[in-house]
Amino acid sequence: MRISETPSSNEELHTVEIEVDGVAMVRLLGPQDRFLTVIEGQYPTVDVLVRGNRITISGPASAVTSAATLLDELVLMVRDGRELGPIEVTSSARIIDSRSGSPAELLSQAILTSRGKSVRPKTLGQKEYVDAIDLNTIVFGIGPAGTGKTYLAMAKAVQALQRKEVDRIILSRPAIEAGERLGFLPGSLSDKIDPYLRPLYDALNEMMDPELVPKLLAAGTVEVAPLAYMRGRTLNNSFIVLDEAQNTTPEQMKMFLTRLGFGSKMVVTGDITQVDLPAGASGLQLVTRVLDSIDDIHFARLTSADVVRHNLVGQIVDAYTRFDEERQRERFEREEARINNRTDDRGTNQAGRFGRS
């Protein structure tokens, strides 16, 4: 609750006091007021002072208004039972700055709750991605590591199964090593492909009762299979998730998408900057150009702003993006110079022939 707002003699400077009632300050501001550092990082021109349950914000008027709005939204989240972290704070600040609505409302949708833990979108990009899954039959989630592409897709799949909107969940991945050859793996066929599918099993066990997962797998209600097993099938009344789709060939992508049957929904996730294919084009890169204009197919593009892992992950993604852009620019400049040199040489040769004639 805001109790006062005081403009200073300088019309550009303001002070706002917020009194927080009924909320533990440690939940609002984090251990040792850690979230205050995040708030001041989002609005570096403001000063935030905490005394008891009273928070004082001072600085330029526009920044103070934004910071005060952010704290109001965080109070609403805490009162709603949300556990805050740095991601929630930074995402809420971005939503406020972009004037996209109330963070407490936009990020309040829990997809499912398992063992006391709620799975919900944590950024505006994730919220738009989840909404697109509800509204479209086929959704492509494209973005860097740590943006929750696969995790949210699997949460929506489990939710659809629990609501009896589908009869089964099918999770698939191409069996491609990440840049190194592991050789022949020992054991049965299941033992050989299990390492490639392990991330999907891990996510399942987080979202569902671990004792229930083996029973659903045995009954075929939940199926985890490599992409090669999809050929020749028609998948009706299913929620199908294809992970690591950047490692599909164009032929595999076409094969997978045409497995879609009646009453089914597909989510295809991948990061086009991490292609592990030995050679040739990525099916995920190509499909963005082939299917971009078809109704009921949506492409959700997540960015480093949607990374919900350690904050260094977002910085790493941005650094590699800048490096790739610089490399592409240099490659374009070299190609342009080569073409110009070839044109100049052709003109010189023609001038020489005319001179001799």
Coordinates of C-alpha atoms in Angstrom, one line a residue:
M1 CA 0.0 0.0 0.0
R2 CA 1.4 3.4 -1.0
I3 CA 1.2 5.9 1.9
S4 CA 2.9 8.9 0.4
E5 CA 4.3 10.4 -2.8
T6 CA 6.5 13.5 -2.5
P7 CA 7.9 15.5 -5.4
S8 CA 11.1 17.3 -4.4
S9 CA 12.1 20.9 -5.3
N10 CA 13.5 19.4 -8.5
E11 CA 10.4 18.6 -10.5
E12 CA 12.2 15.6 -12.0
L13 CA 12.8 13.9 -8.6
H14 CA 10.2 12.0 -6.6
T15 CA 10.0 10.0 -3.4
V16 CA 7.4 7.2 -2.9
E17 CA 6.8 5.4 0.4
I18 CA 5.2 1.9 0.4
E19 CA 4.0 0.2 3.5
V20 CA 3.7 -3.5 3.2
D21 CA 1.2 -5.2 5.5
G22 CA 0.5 -8.9 5.9
V23 CA 3.5 -10.1 3.9
A24 CA 6.8 -11.4 5.2
M25 CA 9.5 -9.0 3.9
V26 CA 11.9 -11.9 3.3
R27 CA 9.5 -13.4 0.8
L28 CA 9.1 -10.1 -0.9
L29 CA 12.7 -8.9 -1.0
G30 CA 14.5 -12.3 -0.8
P31 CA 17.2 -13.5 1.7
Q32 CA 19.3 -10.5 2.8
D33 CA 17.2 -8.2 0.6
R34 CA 18.7 -9.8 -2.4
F35 CA 15.9 -8.8 -4.7
L36 CA 16.6 -5.1 -3.9
T37 CA 19.8 -5.5 -5.9
V38 CA 17.8 -6.8 -8.8
I39 CA 15.3 -4.0 -8.6
E40 CA 18.1 -1.4 -8.5
G41 CA 19.7 -3.1 -11.4
Q42 CA 16.5 -2.7 -13.4
Y43 CA 16.2 0.9 -12.4
P44 CA 19.7 2.1 -11.7
T45 CA 18.7 5.8 -11.2
V46 CA 16.5 5.0 -8.1
D47 CA 17.5 4.5 -4.5
V48 CA 15.5 2.0 -2.4
L49 CA 15.6 2.1 1.4
V50 CA 13.9 -0.5 3.6
R51 CA 13.0 0.1 7.2
G52 CA 10.8 -2.5 8.9
N53 CA 7.8 -3.0 6.6
R54 CA 8.2 0.4 4.9
I55 CA 10.0 0.8 1.6
T56 CA 11.1 4.2 0.3
I57 CA 11.9 4.8 -3.3
S58 CA 13.5 8.0 -4.5
G59 CA 14.9 9.2 -7.8
P60 CA 13.7 10.5 -11.2
A61 CA 9.9 10.5 -11.4
S62 CA 9.4 8.0 -14.2
A63 CA 11.9 5.5 -12.8
V64 CA 10.4 5.8 -9.3
T65 CA 6.9 5.2 -10.7
S66 CA 8.1 2.1 -12.5
A67 CA 9.9 0.8 -9.5
A68 CA 6.9 1.4 -7.2
T69 CA 4.6 -0.3 -9.7
L70 CA 7.0 -3.3 -9.7
L71 CA 7.0 -3.5 -5.9
D72 CA 3.2 -3.4 -5.9
E73 CA 3.0 -6.2 -8.4
L74 CA 5.5 -8.3 -6.4
V75 CA 3.4 -7.8 -3.3
L76 CA 0.3 -9.1 -5.2
M77 CA 2.3 -12.2 -6.3
V78 CA 3.5 -13.0 -2.8
R79 CA 0.0 -12.6 -1.4
D80 CA -1.2 -15.0 -4.1
G81 CA 1.3 -17.6 -2.7
R82 CA 3.9 -17.2 -5.4
E83 CA 7.6 -17.9 -4.6
L84 CA 9.6 -15.1 -6.0
G85 CA 13.1 -15.4 -7.6
P86 CA 15.3 -13.0 -9.6
I87 CA 13.6 -14.2 -12.8
E88 CA 10.1 -13.1 -11.6
V89 CA 11.5 -9.7 -10.6
T90 CA 13.3 -9.0 -13.9
S91 CA 10.4 -10.4 -16.0
S92 CA 7.9 -8.3 -14.1
A93 CA 10.0 -5.2 -14.7
R94 CA 10.2 -5.9 -18.4
I95 CA 6.4 -6.3 -18.6
I96 CA 5.9 -3.0 -16.7
D97 CA 8.3 -1.2 -18.9
S98 CA 6.7 -2.5 -22.1
R99 CA 3.2 -1.7 -20.8
S100 CA 2.0 -5.1 -21.6
G101 CA -0.3 -5.4 -18.6
S102 CA -0.1 -6.6 -15.0
P103 CA 2.7 -9.1 -14.2
A104 CA 0.7 -10.5 -11.3
E105 CA -2.1 -11.3 -13.7
L106 CA -0.1 -12.3 -16.8
L107 CA 2.3 -14.7 -14.9
S108 CA -0.3 -16.1 -12.5
Q109 CA -1.5 -19.0 -14.7
A110 CA -0.3 -22.3 -13.2
I111 CA -0.3 -25.0 -15.9
L112 CA -0.1 -27.8 -13.3
T113 CA 1.0 -28.4 -9.7
S114 CA 3.0 -31.5 -8.7
R115 CA 4.2 -32.2 -5.2
G116 CA 3.6 -28.7 -4.1
K117 CA 5.5 -27.1 -7.0
S118 CA 3.6 -25.1 -9.7
V119 CA 4.7 -25.0 -13.3
R120 CA 3.9 -21.7 -14.8
P121 CA 5.3 -19.2 -17.4
K122 CA 7.8 -16.9 -15.9
T123 CA 8.3 -14.4 -18.7
L124 CA 6.0 -12.6 -21.2
G125 CA 7.6 -14.6 -24.0
Q126 CA 6.8 -17.9 -22.2
K127 CA 3.2 -16.7 -21.5
E128 CA 2.7 -16.0 -25.2
Y129 CA 4.2 -19.4 -26.1
V130 CA 1.8 -21.2 -23.7
D131 CA -1.2 -19.3 -25.0
A132 CA -0.2 -20.2 -28.6
I133 CA -0.2 -23.9 -27.6
D134 CA -3.8 -23.5 -26.4
L135 CA -4.9 -21.7 -29.6
N136 CA -3.1 -23.6 -32.3
T137 CA -2.8 -27.3 -33.5
I138 CA 0.9 -27.1 -34.3
V139 CA 3.3 -24.8 -32.4
F140 CA 7.0 -24.4 -33.0
G141 CA 8.9 -23.2 -29.9
I142 CA 12.2 -21.8 -31.2
G143 CA 14.8 -20.2 -28.8
P144 CA 18.0 -20.6 -27.0
A145 CA 18.8 -22.9 -24.1
G146 CA 17.1 -22.3 -20.8
T147 CA 14.0 -20.6 -22.2
G148 CA 11.7 -23.5 -21.0
K149 CA 10.6 -24.5 -24.5
T150 CA 10.4 -28.3 -23.8
Y151 CA 9.5 -28.0 -20.1
L152 CA 6.5 -25.9 -20.7
A153 CA 5.4 -28.0 -23.7
M154 CA 5.6 -31.2 -21.6
A155 CA 3.6 -29.4 -18.8
K156 CA 0.9 -28.6 -21.3
A157 CA 0.9 -32.2 -22.5
V158 CA 0.5 -33.5 -18.9
Q159 CA -2.2 -31.0 -18.3
A160 CA -4.1 -32.1 -21.5
L161 CA -3.9 -35.7 -20.3
Q162 CA -5.1 -35.0 -16.8
R163 CA -8.0 -33.0 -18.3
K164 CA -8.8 -36.0 -20.6
E165 CA -8.4 -33.7 -23.7
V166 CA -6.1 -36.4 -25.2
D167 CA -5.7 -40.1 -24.7
R168 CA -1.9 -40.2 -24.7
I169 CA 1.3 -38.3 -24.7
I170 CA 4.0 -39.0 -27.2
L171 CA 7.5 -37.5 -26.6
S172 CA 10.2 -37.8 -29.3
R173 CA 13.7 -36.7 -30.0
P174 CA 16.2 -37.4 -32.8
A175 CA 19.0 -39.6 -31.7
I176 CA 21.9 -37.3 -32.5
E177 CA 25.1 -36.9 -30.4
A178 CA 26.1 -33.3 -29.4
G179 CA 29.2 -33.0 -31.5
E180 CA 31.0 -36.2 -30.4
R181 CA 30.8 -39.8 -31.4
L182 CA 30.0 -42.2 -28.6
G183 CA 30.4 -45.3 -30.7
F184 CA 28.3 -48.4 -30.2
L185 CA 26.4 -48.5 -26.9
P186 CA 26.0 -51.8 -25.1
G187 CA 22.7 -53.4 -24.2
S188 CA 19.3 -53.8 -25.9
L189 CA 17.7 -51.3 -28.3
S190 CA 16.0 -49.6 -25.4
D191 CA 19.3 -49.3 -23.5
K192 CA 20.9 -47.8 -26.6
I193 CA 18.4 -45.0 -27.1
D194 CA 17.7 -44.3 -23.5
P195 CA 20.6 -41.8 -23.0
Y196 CA 19.1 -39.6 -25.8
L197 CA 15.7 -39.6 -24.2
R198 CA 16.8 -39.2 -20.6
P199 CA 16.0 -35.5 -20.4
L200 CA 12.3 -36.3 -21.3
Y201 CA 12.1 -39.0 -18.6
D202 CA 13.5 -36.5 -16.1
A203 CA 10.9 -33.9 -16.9
L204 CA 8.1 -36.4 -16.7
N205 CA 9.2 -37.5 -13.2
E206 CA 9.2 -33.9 -12.1
M207 CA 5.7 -33.2 -13.3
M208 CA 4.0 -36.5 -12.4
D209 CA 4.0 -39.0 -9.6
P210 CA 7.3 -41.0 -10.1
E211 CA 5.4 -44.2 -9.2
L212 CA 2.7 -43.5 -11.8
V213 CA 5.1 -42.8 -14.7
P214 CA 6.3 -46.5 -15.2
K215 CA 2.6 -47.6 -15.2
L216 CA 1.7 -45.0 -17.9
L217 CA 4.7 -46.0 -20.0
A218 CA 3.8 -49.7 -19.7
A219 CA 0.2 -49.0 -20.7
G220 CA 1.3 -46.8 -23.7
T221 CA -0.5 -43.8 -22.3
V222 CA 2.8 -42.1 -22.2
E223 CA 5.3 -43.0 -25.0
V224 CA 8.9 -41.8 -25.2
A225 CA 10.5 -42.8 -28.5
P226 CA 13.2 -41.7 -31.0
L227 CA 12.1 -39.9 -34.1
A228 CA 12.9 -42.8 -36.3
Y229 CA 10.0 -44.8 -34.8
M230 CA 7.4 -42.2 -36.1
R231 CA 7.4 -43.3 -39.7
G232 CA 4.2 -44.9 -40.9
R233 CA 2.1 -43.9 -37.9
T234 CA -1.0 -41.8 -37.6
L235 CA -1.2 -40.2 -34.2
N236 CA -4.9 -39.5 -33.2
N237 CA -6.1 -38.0 -29.9
S238 CA -2.5 -37.4 -28.8
F239 CA -0.3 -34.6 -27.5
I240 CA 2.9 -34.9 -29.4
V241 CA 6.2 -33.1 -28.4
L242 CA 9.3 -33.2 -30.6
D243 CA 12.3 -32.0 -28.8
E244 CA 15.7 -30.9 -30.2
A245 CA 14.1 -30.4 -33.6
Q246 CA 17.1 -28.5 -34.9
N247 CA 18.7 -31.9 -35.3
T248 CA 16.1 -33.2 -37.8
T249 CA 16.7 -33.2 -41.5
P250 CA 14.1 -31.6 -43.8
E251 CA 12.8 -35.1 -44.7
Q252 CA 12.5 -36.1 -41.0
M253 CA 10.6 -32.9 -40.2
K254 CA 8.1 -33.4 -43.0
M255 CA 7.7 -37.1 -42.0
F256 CA 7.0 -36.1 -38.4
L257 CA 4.5 -33.3 -39.1
T258 CA 2.5 -35.5 -41.4
R259 CA 1.9 -38.0 -38.6
L260 CA -0.7 -35.6 -37.2
G261 CA -4.1 -37.2 -36.7
F262 CA -7.5 -36.1 -35.6
G263 CA -7.9 -34.6 -32.1
S264 CA -4.1 -34.2 -31.7
K265 CA -1.8 -31.3 -31.0
M266 CA 1.9 -31.0 -31.8
V267 CA 4.6 -28.9 -30.2
V268 CA 8.0 -28.8 -31.9
T269 CA 10.9 -27.3 -29.9
G270 CA 14.5 -26.5 -30.8
D271 CA 17.4 -24.0 -30.9
I272 CA 18.5 -23.3 -34.5
T273 CA 21.9 -22.1 -33.1
Q274 CA 22.8 -25.5 -31.8
V275 CA 22.6 -27.9 -34.8
D276 CA 24.5 -31.1 -34.3
L277 CA 23.8 -32.6 -37.7
P278 CA 27.0 -33.9 -39.4
A279 CA 26.0 -32.2 -42.7
G280 CA 23.1 -30.7 -44.5
A281 CA 20.3 -28.3 -43.7
S282 CA 18.3 -28.4 -40.4
G283 CA 14.6 -29.3 -40.8
L284 CA 13.7 -26.7 -38.2
Q285 CA 15.5 -23.9 -40.1
L286 CA 13.7 -24.8 -43.3
V287 CA 10.2 -25.2 -41.8
T288 CA 10.2 -21.6 -40.6
R289 CA 10.2 -20.6 -44.3
V290 CA 7.9 -23.3 -45.6
L291 CA 5.0 -23.2 -43.2
D292 CA 5.1 -19.7 -41.8
S293 CA 1.9 -18.5 -43.6
I294 CA -0.3 -21.5 -42.8
D295 CA -3.2 -20.9 -40.4
D296 CA -3.3 -23.0 -37.2
I297 CA 0.5 -23.2 -37.2
H298 CA 2.3 -20.8 -34.9
F299 CA 6.0 -20.0 -34.5
A300 CA 6.9 -18.8 -31.0
R301 CA 10.3 -17.2 -30.9
L302 CA 11.9 -17.0 -27.5
T303 CA 15.0 -14.9 -26.7
S304 CA 17.6 -14.4 -24.1
A305 CA 15.1 -12.4 -22.1
D306 CA 13.1 -15.6 -21.6
V307 CA 16.0 -17.6 -20.1
V308 CA 15.1 -18.9 -16.7
R309 CA 18.3 -20.5 -15.8
H310 CA 21.3 -18.8 -14.1
N311 CA 21.5 -15.2 -15.3
L312 CA 24.9 -15.9 -16.9
V313 CA 23.1 -18.2 -19.4
G314 CA 21.2 -15.2 -20.9
Q315 CA 24.5 -13.3 -21.2
I316 CA 26.2 -16.3 -22.8
V317 CA 23.4 -16.5 -25.4
D318 CA 23.7 -12.8 -26.2
A319 CA 27.5 -13.0 -26.5
Y320 CA 27.2 -15.9 -29.0
T321 CA 24.5 -14.1 -30.9
R322 CA 26.7 -11.1 -31.3
F323 CA 29.6 -13.3 -32.3
D324 CA 27.5 -15.1 -35.0
E325 CA 26.1 -11.8 -36.3
E326 CA 29.6 -10.4 -36.6
R327 CA 30.9 -13.5 -38.3
Q328 CA 27.9 -13.4 -40.8
R329 CA 28.6 -9.7 -41.5
E330 CA 32.3 -10.4 -42.2
R331 CA 31.3 -13.3 -44.4
F332 CA 28.9 -11.1 -46.3
E333 CA 31.5 -8.4 -46.7
R334 CA 34.1 -10.9 -48.1
E335 CA 31.6 -12.3 -50.5
E336 CA 30.5 -8.8 -51.7
A337 CA 34.2 -7.8 -52.1
R338 CA 34.8 -11.0 -54.1
I339 CA 31.9 -10.2 -56.4
N340 CA 33.0 -6.6 -56.9
N341 CA 36.6 -7.8 -57.7
R342 CA 35.3 -10.2 -60.2
T343 CA 33.2 -7.5 -61.9
D344 CA 36.2 -5.1 -62.0
D345 CA 38.4 -7.9 -63.5
R346 CA 35.7 -8.6 -66.1
G347 CA 35.5 -4.9 -67.0
T348 CA 39.3 -4.6 -67.3
N349 CA 39.5 -7.7 -69.6
Q350 CA 36.7 -6.3 -71.8
A351 CA 38.5 -2.9 -72.0
G352 CA 41.7 -4.7 -73.0
R353 CA 39.9 -6.6 -75.8
F354 CA 38.4 -3.4 -77.2
G355 CA 41.7 -1.6 -77.1
R356 CA 43.4 -4.4 -79.1
S357 CA 40.7 -4.4 -81.7

